[in-house]
mmCIF file of C-alpha atoms in Angstrom:
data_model
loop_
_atom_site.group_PDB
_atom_site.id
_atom_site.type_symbol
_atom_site.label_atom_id
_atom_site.label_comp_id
_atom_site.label_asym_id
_atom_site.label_seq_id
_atom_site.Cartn_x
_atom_site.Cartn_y
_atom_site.Cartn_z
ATOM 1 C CA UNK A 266 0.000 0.000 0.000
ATOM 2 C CA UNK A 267 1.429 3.448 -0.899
ATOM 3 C CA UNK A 268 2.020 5.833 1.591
ATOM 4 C CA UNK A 269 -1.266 8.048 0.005
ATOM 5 C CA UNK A 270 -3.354 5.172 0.085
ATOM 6 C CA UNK A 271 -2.441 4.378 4.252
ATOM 7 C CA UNK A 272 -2.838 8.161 5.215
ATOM 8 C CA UNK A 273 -6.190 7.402 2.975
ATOM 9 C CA UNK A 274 -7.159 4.429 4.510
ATOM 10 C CA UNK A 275 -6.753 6.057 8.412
ATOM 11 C CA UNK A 276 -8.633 8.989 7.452
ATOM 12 C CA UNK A 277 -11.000 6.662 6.461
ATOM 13 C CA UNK A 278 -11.274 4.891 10.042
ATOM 14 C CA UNK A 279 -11.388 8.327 11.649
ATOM 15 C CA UNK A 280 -14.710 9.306 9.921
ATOM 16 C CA UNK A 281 -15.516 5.928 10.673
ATOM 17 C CA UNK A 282 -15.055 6.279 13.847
ATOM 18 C CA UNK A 283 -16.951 9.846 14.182
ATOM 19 C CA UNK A 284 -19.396 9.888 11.558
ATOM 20 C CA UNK A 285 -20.530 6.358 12.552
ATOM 21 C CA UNK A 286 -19.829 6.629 16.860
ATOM 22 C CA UNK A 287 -18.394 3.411 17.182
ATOM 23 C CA UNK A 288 -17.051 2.676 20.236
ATOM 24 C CA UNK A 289 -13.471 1.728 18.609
ATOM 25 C CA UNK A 290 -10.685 3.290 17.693
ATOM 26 C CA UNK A 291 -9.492 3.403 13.828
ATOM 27 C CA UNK A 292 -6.846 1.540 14.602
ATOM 28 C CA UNK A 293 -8.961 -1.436 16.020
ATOM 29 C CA UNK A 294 -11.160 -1.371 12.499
ATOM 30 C CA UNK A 295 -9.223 -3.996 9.805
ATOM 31 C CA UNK A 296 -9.759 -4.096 6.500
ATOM 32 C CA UNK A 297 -11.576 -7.711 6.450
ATOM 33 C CA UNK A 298 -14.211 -6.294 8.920
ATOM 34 C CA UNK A 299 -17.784 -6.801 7.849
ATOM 35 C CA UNK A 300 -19.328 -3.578 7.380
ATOM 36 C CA UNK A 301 -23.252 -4.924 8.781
ATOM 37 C CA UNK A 302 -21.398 -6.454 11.715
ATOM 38 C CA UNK A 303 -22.825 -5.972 15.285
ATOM 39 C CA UNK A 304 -19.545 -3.904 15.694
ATOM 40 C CA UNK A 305 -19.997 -1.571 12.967
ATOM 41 C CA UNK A 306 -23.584 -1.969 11.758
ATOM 42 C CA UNK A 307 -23.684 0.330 8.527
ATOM 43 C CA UNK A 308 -27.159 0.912 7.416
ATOM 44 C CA UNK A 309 -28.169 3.350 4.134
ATOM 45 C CA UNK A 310 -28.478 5.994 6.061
ATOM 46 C CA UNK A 311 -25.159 6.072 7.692
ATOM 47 C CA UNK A 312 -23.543 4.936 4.277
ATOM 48 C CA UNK A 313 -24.495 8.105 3.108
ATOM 49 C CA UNK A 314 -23.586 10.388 5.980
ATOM 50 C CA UNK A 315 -20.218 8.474 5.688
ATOM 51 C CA UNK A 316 -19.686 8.926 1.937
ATOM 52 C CA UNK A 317 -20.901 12.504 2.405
ATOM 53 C CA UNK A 318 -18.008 12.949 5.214
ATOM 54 C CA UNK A 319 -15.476 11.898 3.120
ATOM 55 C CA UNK A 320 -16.498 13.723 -0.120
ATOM 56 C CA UNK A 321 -16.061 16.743 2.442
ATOM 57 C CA UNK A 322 -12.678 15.210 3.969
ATOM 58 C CA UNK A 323 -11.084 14.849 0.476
ATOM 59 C CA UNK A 324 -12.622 17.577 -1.397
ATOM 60 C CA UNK A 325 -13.504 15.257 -4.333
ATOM 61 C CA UNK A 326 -17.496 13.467 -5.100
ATOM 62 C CA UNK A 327 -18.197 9.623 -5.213
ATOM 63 C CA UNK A 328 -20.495 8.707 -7.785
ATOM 64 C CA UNK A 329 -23.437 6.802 -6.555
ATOM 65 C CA UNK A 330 -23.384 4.841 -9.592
ATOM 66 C CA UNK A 331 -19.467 3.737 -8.409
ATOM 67 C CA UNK A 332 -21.387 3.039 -4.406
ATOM 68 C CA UNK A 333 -23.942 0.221 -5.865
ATOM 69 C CA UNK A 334 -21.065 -1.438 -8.017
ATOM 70 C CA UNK A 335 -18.984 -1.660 -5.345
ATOM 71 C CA UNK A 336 -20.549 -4.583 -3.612
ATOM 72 C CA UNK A 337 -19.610 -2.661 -0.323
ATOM 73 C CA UNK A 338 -18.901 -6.013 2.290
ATOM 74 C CA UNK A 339 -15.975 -5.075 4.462
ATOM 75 C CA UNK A 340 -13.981 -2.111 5.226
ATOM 76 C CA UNK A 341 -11.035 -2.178 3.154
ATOM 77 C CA UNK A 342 -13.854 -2.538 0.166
ATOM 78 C CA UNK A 343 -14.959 0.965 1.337
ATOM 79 C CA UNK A 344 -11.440 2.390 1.677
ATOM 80 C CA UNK A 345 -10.816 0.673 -1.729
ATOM 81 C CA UNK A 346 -13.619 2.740 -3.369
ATOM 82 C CA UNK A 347 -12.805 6.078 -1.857
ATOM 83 C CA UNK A 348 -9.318 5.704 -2.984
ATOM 84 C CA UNK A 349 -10.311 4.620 -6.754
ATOM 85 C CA UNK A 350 -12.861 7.563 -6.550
ATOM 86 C CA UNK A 351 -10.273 10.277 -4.956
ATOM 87 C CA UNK A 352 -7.557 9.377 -7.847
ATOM 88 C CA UNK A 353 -10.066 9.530 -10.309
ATOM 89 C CA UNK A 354 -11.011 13.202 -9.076
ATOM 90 C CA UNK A 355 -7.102 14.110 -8.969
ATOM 91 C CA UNK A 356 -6.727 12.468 -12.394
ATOM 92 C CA UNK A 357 -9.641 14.642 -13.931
ATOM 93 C CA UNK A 358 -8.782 17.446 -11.945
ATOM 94 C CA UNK A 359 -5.455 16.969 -13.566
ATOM 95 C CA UNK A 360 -6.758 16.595 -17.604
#
């Protein structure tokens, strides 16, 4: 993992960690964690107050269209998308 994509991926954790209240740290959240487990318990709602965190966070948008590909399971799948979706901003930021 590139040094981009581990900042990334602890960002990630943090608005995990805030946007979602767990009662973990973002250390203690691994990538093969299930994202409907008892521990984190996504839901639509908070899917979207999470994406909407890290649109903010990064300064780029996530296509919805790129969410319901994604087959969203575990957490490095959602760190995955957001850092396919945040070089694809710098990339057409960039053209």
């Amino acid at each position: 993992m590139e040094s981009n994509d581990h900042e990334l991926a602890g960002v990630v954790r943090k608005l995990m960690v805030d946007v979602l209240d767990l009662r973990l740290s973002p250390e203690e959240i691994k990538d093969g964690m299930s994202l409907y487990s008892p521990t984190i318990q996504l839901d639509s709602l908070n899917l979207l107050q999470l994406l909407l965190a890290v649109e903010d966070e990064f300064g780029g948008q996530i296509d919805d269209e790129d969410v319901m590909e994604a087959d969203l399971e575990t957490v490095g799948d959602l760190i995955g998308l957001v850092s396919r979706q945040m070089r694809e901003n710098r990339s057409e930021a960039g053209a």
